Coordinates of C-alpha atoms in Angstrom, one line a residue:
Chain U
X557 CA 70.6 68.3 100.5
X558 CA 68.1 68.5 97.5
X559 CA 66.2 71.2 99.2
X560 CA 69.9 73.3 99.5
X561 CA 70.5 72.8 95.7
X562 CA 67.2 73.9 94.8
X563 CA 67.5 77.3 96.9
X564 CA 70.6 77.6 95.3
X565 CA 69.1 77.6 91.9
X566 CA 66.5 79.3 92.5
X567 CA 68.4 82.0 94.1
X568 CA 71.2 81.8 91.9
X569 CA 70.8 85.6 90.3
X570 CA 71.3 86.7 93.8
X571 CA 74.2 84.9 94.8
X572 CA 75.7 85.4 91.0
X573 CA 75.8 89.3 92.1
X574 CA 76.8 89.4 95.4
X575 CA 79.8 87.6 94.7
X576 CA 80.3 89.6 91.3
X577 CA 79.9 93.0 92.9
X578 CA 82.2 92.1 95.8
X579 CA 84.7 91.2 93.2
X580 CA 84.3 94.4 91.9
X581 CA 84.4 96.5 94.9
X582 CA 87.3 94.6 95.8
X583 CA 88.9 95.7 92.1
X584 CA 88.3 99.6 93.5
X585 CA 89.8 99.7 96.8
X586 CA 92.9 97.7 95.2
X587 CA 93.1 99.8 92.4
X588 CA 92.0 103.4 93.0
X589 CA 93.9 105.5 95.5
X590 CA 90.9 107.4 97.1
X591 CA 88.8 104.7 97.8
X592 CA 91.6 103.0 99.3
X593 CA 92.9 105.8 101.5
X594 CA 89.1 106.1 102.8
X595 CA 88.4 102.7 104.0
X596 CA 91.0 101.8 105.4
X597 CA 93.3 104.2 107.5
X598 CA 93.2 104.1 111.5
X599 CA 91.5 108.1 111.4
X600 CA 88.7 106.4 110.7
X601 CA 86.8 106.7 113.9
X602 CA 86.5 102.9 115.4
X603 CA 89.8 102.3 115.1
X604 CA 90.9 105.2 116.4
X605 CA 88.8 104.8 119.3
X606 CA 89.7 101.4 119.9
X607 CA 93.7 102.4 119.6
X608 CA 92.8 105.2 122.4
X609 CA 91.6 102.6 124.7
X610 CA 94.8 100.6 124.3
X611 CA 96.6 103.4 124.6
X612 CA 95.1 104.5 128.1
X613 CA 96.7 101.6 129.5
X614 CA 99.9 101.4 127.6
X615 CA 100.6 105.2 128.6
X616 CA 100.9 104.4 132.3
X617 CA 104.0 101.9 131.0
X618 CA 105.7 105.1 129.9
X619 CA 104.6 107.5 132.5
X620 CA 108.5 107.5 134.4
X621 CA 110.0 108.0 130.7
X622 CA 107.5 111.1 129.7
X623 CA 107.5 112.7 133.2
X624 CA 111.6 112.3 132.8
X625 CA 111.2 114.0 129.6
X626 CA 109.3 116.8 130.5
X627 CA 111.3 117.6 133.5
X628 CA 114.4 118.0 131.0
X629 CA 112.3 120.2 128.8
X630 CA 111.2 122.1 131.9
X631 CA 114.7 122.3 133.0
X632 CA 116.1 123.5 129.5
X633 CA 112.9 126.5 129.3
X634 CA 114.1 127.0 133.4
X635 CA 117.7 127.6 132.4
X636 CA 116.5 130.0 128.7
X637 CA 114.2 132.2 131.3
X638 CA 116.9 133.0 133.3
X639 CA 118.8 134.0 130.7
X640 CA 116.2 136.8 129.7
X641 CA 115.5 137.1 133.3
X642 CA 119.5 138.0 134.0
X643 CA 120.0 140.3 131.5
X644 CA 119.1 144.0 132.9
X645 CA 116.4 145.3 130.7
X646 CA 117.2 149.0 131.1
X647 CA 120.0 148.4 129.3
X648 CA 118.2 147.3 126.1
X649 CA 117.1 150.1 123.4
X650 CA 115.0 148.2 121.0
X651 CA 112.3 146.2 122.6
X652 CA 109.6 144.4 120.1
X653 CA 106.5 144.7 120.0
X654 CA 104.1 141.5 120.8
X655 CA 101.1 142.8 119.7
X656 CA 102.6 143.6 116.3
X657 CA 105.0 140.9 115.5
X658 CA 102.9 137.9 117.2
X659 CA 104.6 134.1 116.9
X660 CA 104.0 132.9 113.0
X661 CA 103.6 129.2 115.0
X662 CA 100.8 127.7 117.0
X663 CA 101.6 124.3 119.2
X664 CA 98.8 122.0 119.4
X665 CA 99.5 119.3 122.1
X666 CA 98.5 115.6 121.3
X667 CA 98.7 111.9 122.6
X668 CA 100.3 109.2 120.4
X669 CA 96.9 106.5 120.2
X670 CA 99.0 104.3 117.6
X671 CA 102.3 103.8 116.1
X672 CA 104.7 101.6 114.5
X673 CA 108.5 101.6 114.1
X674 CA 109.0 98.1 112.4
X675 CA 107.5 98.4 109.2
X676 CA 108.5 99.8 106.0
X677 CA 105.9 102.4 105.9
X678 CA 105.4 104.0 109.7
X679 CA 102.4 105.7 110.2
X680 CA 101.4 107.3 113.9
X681 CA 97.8 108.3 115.0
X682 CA 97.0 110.9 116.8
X683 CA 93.7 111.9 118.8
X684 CA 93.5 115.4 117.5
X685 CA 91.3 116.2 114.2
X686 CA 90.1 118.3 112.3
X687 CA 88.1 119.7 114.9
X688 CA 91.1 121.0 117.0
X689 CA 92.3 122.7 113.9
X690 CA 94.6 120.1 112.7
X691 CA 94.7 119.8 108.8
X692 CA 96.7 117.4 106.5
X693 CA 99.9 118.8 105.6
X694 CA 101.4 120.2 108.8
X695 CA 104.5 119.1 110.6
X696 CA 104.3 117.3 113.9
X697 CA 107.4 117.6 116.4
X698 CA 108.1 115.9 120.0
X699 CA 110.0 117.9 122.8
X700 CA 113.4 116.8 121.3
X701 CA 113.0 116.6 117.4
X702 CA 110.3 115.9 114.4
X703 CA 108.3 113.2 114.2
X704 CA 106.6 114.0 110.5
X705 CA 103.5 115.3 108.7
X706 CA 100.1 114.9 108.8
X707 CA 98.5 112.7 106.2
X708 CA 94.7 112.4 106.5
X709 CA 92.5 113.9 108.9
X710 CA 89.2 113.4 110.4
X711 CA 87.0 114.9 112.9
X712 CA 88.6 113.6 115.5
X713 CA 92.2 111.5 114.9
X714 CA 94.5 112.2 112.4
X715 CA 97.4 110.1 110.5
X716 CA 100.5 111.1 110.8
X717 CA 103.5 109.9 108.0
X718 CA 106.2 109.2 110.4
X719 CA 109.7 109.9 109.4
X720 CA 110.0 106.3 109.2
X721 CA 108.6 106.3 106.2
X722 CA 110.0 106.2 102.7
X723 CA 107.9 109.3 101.0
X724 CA 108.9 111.7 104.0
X725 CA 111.1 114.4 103.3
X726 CA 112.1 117.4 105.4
X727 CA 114.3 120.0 104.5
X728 CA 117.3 120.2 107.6
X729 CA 120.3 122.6 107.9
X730 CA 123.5 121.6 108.7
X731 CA 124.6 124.0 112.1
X732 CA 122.0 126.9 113.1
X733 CA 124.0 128.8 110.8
X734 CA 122.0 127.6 107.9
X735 CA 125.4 127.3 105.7
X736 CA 124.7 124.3 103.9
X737 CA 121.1 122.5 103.7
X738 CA 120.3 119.3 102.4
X739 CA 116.9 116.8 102.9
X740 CA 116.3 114.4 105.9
X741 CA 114.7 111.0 104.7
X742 CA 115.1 107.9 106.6
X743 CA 116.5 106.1 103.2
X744 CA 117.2 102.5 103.5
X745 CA 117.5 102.1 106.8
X746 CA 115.9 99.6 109.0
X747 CA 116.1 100.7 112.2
X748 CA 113.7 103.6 114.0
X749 CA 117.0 105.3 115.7
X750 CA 118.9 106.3 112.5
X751 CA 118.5 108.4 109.3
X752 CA 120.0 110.0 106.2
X753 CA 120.6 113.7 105.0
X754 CA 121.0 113.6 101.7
X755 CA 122.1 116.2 99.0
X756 CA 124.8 117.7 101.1
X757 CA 126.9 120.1 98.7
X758 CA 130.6 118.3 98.3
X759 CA 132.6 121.5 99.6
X760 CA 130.8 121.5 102.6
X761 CA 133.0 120.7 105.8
X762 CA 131.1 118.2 108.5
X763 CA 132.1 116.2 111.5
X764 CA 131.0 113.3 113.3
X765 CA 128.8 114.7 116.6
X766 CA 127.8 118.3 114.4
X767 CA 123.7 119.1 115.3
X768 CA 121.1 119.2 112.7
X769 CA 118.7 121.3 112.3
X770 CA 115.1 121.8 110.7
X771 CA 115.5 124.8 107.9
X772 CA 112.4 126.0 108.1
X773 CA 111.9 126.5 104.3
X774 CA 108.8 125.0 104.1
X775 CA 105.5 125.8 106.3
X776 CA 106.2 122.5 108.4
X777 CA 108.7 122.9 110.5
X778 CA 109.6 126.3 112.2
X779 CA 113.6 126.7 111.9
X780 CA 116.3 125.5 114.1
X781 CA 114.2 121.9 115.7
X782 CA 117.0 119.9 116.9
X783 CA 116.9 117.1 114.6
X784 CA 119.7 114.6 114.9
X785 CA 123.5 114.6 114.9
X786 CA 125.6 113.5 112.7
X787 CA 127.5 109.6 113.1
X788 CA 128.7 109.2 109.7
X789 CA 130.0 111.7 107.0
X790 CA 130.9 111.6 104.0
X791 CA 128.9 109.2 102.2
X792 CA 129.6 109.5 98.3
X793 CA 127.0 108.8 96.3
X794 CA 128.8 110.2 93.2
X795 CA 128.3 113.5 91.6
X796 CA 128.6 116.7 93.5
X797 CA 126.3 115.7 96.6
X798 CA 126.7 113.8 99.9
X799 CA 125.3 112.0 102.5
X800 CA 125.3 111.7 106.0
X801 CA 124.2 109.6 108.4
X802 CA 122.8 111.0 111.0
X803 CA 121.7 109.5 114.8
X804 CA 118.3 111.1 115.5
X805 CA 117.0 113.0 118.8
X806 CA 113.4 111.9 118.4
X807 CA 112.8 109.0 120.4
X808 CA 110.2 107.1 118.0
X809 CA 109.9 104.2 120.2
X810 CA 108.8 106.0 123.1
X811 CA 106.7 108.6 121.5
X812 CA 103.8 109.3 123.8
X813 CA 103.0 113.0 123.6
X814 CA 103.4 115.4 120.0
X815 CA 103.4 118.9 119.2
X816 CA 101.3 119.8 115.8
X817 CA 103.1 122.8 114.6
X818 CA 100.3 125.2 113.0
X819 CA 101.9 127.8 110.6
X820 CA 99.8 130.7 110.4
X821 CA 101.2 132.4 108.0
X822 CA 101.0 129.0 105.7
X823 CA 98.3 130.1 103.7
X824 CA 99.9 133.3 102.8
X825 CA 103.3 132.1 101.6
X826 CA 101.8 129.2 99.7
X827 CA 99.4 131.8 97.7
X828 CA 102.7 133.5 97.3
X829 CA 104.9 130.9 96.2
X830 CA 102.4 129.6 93.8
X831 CA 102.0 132.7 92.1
X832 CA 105.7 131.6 90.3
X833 CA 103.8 128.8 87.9
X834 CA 100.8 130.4 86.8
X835 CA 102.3 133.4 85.5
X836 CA 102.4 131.9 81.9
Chain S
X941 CA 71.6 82.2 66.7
X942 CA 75.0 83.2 65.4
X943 CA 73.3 86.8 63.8
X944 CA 72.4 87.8 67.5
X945 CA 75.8 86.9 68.9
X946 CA 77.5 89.3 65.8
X947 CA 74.5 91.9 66.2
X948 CA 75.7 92.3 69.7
X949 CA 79.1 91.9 69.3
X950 CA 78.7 95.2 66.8
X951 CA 76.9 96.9 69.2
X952 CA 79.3 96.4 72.0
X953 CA 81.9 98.1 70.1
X954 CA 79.8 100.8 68.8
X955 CA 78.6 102.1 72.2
X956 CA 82.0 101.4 73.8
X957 CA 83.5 103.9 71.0
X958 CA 81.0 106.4 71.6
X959 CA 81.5 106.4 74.8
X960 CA 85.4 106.5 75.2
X961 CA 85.6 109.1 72.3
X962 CA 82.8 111.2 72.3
X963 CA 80.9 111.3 75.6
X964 CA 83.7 111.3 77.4
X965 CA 84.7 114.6 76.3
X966 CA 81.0 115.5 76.7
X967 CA 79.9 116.7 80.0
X968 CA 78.3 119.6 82.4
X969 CA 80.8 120.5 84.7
X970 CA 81.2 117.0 86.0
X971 CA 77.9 117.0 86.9
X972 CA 76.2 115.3 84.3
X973 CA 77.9 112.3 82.3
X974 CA 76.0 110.7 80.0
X975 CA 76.4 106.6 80.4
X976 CA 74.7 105.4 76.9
X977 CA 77.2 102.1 77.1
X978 CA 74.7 100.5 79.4
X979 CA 72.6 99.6 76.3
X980 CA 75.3 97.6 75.8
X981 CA 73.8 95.3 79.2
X982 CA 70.3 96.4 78.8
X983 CA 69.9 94.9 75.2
X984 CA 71.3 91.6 75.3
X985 CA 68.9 88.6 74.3
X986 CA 66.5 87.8 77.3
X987 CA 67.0 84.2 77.5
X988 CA 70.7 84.0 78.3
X989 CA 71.3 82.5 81.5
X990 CA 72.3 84.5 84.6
X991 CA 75.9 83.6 85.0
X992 CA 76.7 84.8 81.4
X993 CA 75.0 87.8 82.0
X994 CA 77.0 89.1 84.9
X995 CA 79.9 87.9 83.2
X996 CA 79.0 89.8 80.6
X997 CA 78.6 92.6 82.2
X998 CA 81.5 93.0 84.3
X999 CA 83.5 92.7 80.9
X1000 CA 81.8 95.7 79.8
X1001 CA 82.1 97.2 83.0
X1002 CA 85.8 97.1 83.1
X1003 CA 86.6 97.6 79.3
X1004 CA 84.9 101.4 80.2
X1005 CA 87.0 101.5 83.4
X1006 CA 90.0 100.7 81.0
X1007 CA 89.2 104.3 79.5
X1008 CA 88.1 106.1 82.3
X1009 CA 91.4 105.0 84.6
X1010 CA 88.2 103.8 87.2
X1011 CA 89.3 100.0 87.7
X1012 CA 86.1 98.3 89.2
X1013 CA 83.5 101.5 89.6
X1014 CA 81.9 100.6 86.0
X1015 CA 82.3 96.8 86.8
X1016 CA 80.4 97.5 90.2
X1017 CA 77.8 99.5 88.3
X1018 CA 77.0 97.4 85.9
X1019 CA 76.6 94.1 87.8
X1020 CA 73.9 95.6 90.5
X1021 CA 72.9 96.7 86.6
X1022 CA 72.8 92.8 85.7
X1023 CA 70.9 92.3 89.0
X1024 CA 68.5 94.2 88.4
X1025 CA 67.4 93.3 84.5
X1026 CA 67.6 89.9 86.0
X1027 CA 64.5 90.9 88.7
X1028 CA 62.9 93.4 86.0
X1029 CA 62.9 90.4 83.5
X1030 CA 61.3 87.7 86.1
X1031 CA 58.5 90.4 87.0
X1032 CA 57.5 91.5 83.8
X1033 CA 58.3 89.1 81.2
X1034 CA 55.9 85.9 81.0
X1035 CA 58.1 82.5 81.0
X1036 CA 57.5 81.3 77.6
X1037 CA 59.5 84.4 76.4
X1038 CA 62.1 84.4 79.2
X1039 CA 63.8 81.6 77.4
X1040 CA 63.8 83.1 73.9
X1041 CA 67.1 84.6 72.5
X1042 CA 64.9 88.0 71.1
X1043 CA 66.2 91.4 72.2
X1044 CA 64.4 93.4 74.6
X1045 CA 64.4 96.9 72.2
X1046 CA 61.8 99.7 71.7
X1047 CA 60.1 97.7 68.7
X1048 CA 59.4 94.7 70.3
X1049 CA 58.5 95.5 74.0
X1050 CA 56.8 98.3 73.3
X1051 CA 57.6 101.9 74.4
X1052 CA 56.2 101.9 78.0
X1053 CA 57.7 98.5 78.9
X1054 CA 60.7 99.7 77.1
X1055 CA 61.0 103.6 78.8
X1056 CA 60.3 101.8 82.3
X1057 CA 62.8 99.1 81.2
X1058 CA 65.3 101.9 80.6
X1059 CA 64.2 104.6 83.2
X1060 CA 65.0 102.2 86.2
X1061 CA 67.9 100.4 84.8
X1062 CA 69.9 103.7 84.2
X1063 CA 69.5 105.2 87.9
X1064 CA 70.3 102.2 89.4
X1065 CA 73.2 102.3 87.3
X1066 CA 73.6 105.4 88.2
X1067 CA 73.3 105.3 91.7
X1068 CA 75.8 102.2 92.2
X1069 CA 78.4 104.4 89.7
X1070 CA 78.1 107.6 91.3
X1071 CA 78.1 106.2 95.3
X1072 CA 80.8 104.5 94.8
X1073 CA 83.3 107.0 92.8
X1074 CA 82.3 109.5 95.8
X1075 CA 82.8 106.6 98.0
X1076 CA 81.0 108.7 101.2
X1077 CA 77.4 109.6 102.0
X1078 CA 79.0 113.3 103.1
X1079 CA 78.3 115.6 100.6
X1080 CA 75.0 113.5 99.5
X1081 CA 73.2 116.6 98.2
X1082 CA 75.6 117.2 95.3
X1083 CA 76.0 113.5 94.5
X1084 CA 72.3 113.2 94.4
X1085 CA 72.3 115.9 92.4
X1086 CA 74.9 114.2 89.6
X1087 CA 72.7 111.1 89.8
X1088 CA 69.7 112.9 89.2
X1089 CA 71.0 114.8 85.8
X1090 CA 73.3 112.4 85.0
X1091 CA 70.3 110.2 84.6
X1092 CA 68.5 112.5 82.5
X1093 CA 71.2 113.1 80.4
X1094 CA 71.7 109.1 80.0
X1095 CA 68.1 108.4 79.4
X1096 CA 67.9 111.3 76.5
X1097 CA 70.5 109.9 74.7
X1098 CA 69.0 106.4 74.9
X1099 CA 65.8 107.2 74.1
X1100 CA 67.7 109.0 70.8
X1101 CA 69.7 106.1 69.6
X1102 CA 66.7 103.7 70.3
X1103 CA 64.6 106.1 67.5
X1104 CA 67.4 106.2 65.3
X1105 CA 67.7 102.4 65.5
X1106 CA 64.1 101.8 65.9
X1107 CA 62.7 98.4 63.9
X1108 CA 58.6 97.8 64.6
X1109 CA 58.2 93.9 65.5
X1110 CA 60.3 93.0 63.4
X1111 CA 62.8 89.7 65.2
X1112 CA 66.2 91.4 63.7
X1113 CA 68.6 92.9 66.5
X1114 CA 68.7 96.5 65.9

């Protein structure tokens, strides 16, 4: 016991500093953003790892649900083909050109490694990075609606802000028809299956069942994602806005495989678009 | 006893204004920052026991991270600071003097104890500050590269306010 208190004495300048320093370090990842946002998030590569073994078991669980899924998408792009397919082509005069008019929208397909519906902040990892082409900022959809944006990336997983998640906002059109367009955010709610559109103009008509649609005003989203439909109109929140409530398609519970949409043409309309502040 | 604790008290707020009002404002492209404050650390009386030192020292630590909007990097920096006056003191210093209250300055050390004294203390500084605002060894070559001149620039401006303030053997705090 002697022989314990004189190490400790004699060693005290070092154990003075560790504990000092840690209390300091602790002081910076509580306090500064960055830091924070680096040590912590599940893109950091042994977590994400770990979450993808997990997930290799888990998926089998779902594997009846997804191949369901996919069978439905298959089905819905089945029944669009023959649409094209049926229609006679000599009869059409003005035929576009691929090479020149290419899609603005790249898909890139990835598997769900983490993901939460039960907290107040949902975030999702997925096992595409940086590497794939995946950078923070771009909107991630599911065969039948969004899911969110990506939030940080590494070489390897990203972090995706999930819908279900108080800062997420996505601009969403009322109809295809684009005649009235308000923002989706999952608002108050606590449960994964429901949402709110909010900022709906007051003379605009709506009824329970109507389909809601991404806007595609901003680089995330293309337009006209199926995004929910609506169980609740008519909200008044005072002023001349409303909301809705709206029952969404996404399946966040179930979420196995995503779709990272890839706007190229981003870059362009951001340059664009921030030419409008700087002009001063 | 009492002169010290005012002499320092003075200098504390002296290098803290400088800092947050000048220096700040003072800079190469982010690259190099001048840190002067750590005098502030580097100057108190030898004798005073450990625990008051880091104490000390996180204080001034975290009255700069006030300014800077840093909580904790400054604190961090200047308590592996603390750490390492406390090893520089027990390898260099002979015991009787380790446990008088007399300030280690230019004057009274000398200048190659003192430019040693200062020259280590202000990259280790340094090193802890910059490492952990980056917070990521990627990138290392440009971070080294604000330790290095960041350093240089610290060190200048030391060495400048240790001749202005410069006393020859004589025992008053400069």
């Amino acid at each position: 016991m002697k022989n314990l208190w004189l190490f400790l004495v004699r060693y005290n300048s070092v154990f003075w500093f560790i504990l000092f320093f840690v209390f300091s370090l602790v002081l910076v990842i509580n306090n500064n953003q960055y830091q924070r946002s680096s040590f912590v998030n599940s893109s950091n590569i042994v977590v994400g790892s770990f979450y993808t073994k997990v997930n290799s078991w888990k998926e089998y669980m779902h594997l009846t649900e997804v191949n369901k899924d996919l069978l439905d998408e298959n089905a819905l792009l089945r029944y669009q083909l023959q649409q094209v397919t049926g229609n006679d082509t000599s009869k059409l005069t003005a035929l576009s050109d691929s090479i020149e008019n290419p899609s603005n929208y790249d898909f890139i397909v990835a598997s769900v490694v983490n993901n939460s519906v039960h907290l107040k902040k949902n975030y999702i990892t997925v096992n595409k990075g940086s590497l794939d082409g995946i950078e923070k900022d771009m909107g991630v959809i599911t065969s039948n609606g969004v899911v969110g944006t990506v939030m940080h990336v590494s070489n390897h997983f990203s972090t995706v802000k999930s819908l279900l998640h108080p800062d997420t906002k996505i601009s969403v059109s009322i109809d295809s028809t684009a005649s009235a367009f308000g923002s989706l955010v999952w608002g108050e709610n606590t449960e994964p299956r429901f949402a709110m559109v909010r900022d709906i103009p007051n003379h605009v008509k709506l009824y329970v069942g109507q389909p809601i649609y991404t806007s595609g005003y901003s680089t995330k989203f293309p337009k006209g994602i199926k995004v929910g439909y609506i169980v609740q109109t008519d909200i008044v929140t005072g002023g001349s806005f409303k909301d809705v409530r709206i029952l969404l398609t996404t399946k966040f519970e179930k979420l196995t495989h995503v779709y990272i949409v890839k706007d190229k043409l981003a870059q362009e309309k951001i340059e664009l678009e921030s030419l409008n502040d700087n002009n001063g | 006893m009492a002169k010290i604790i005012i002499f320092n008290i003075i200098r504390y707020v002296i290098l803290i204004i400088v800092q947050v009002a000048l220096l700040k404002n003072i800079g190469y492209y982010n690259m190099a920052v001048a840190f002067p404050y750590v005098l502030i650390i580097l100057l108190l009386p030898i004798g005073i026991s450990n625990f008051v030192l880091f104490v000390l020292a996180l204080l001034t630590g975290l009255s700069i991270d006030a300014f800077y909007d840093s909580i904790g990097i400054h604190a961090a920096a200047c308590v592996a600071l603390a750490f390492f006056r406390i090893f520089f003191h027990n390898i260099t210093i002979e015991l009787d003097d380790q446990a008088s209250f007399i300030t280690p300055s230019w004057g009274i050390m000398g200048f190659k104890w003192f430019s040693t004294y200062i020259l280590f203390g202000v990259i280790i500084h340094h090193l802890i500050l910059f490492l952990i605002e980056a917070f990521t060894f990627s990138n290392f070559i440009q971070t080294l590269m604000s330790i290095i001149l960041s350093s240089l620039f610290t060190i200048l401006i030391i060495l400048v306010i240790s001749l202005l303030t410069y006393q020859k053997k004589s025992r008053i705090i400069n």
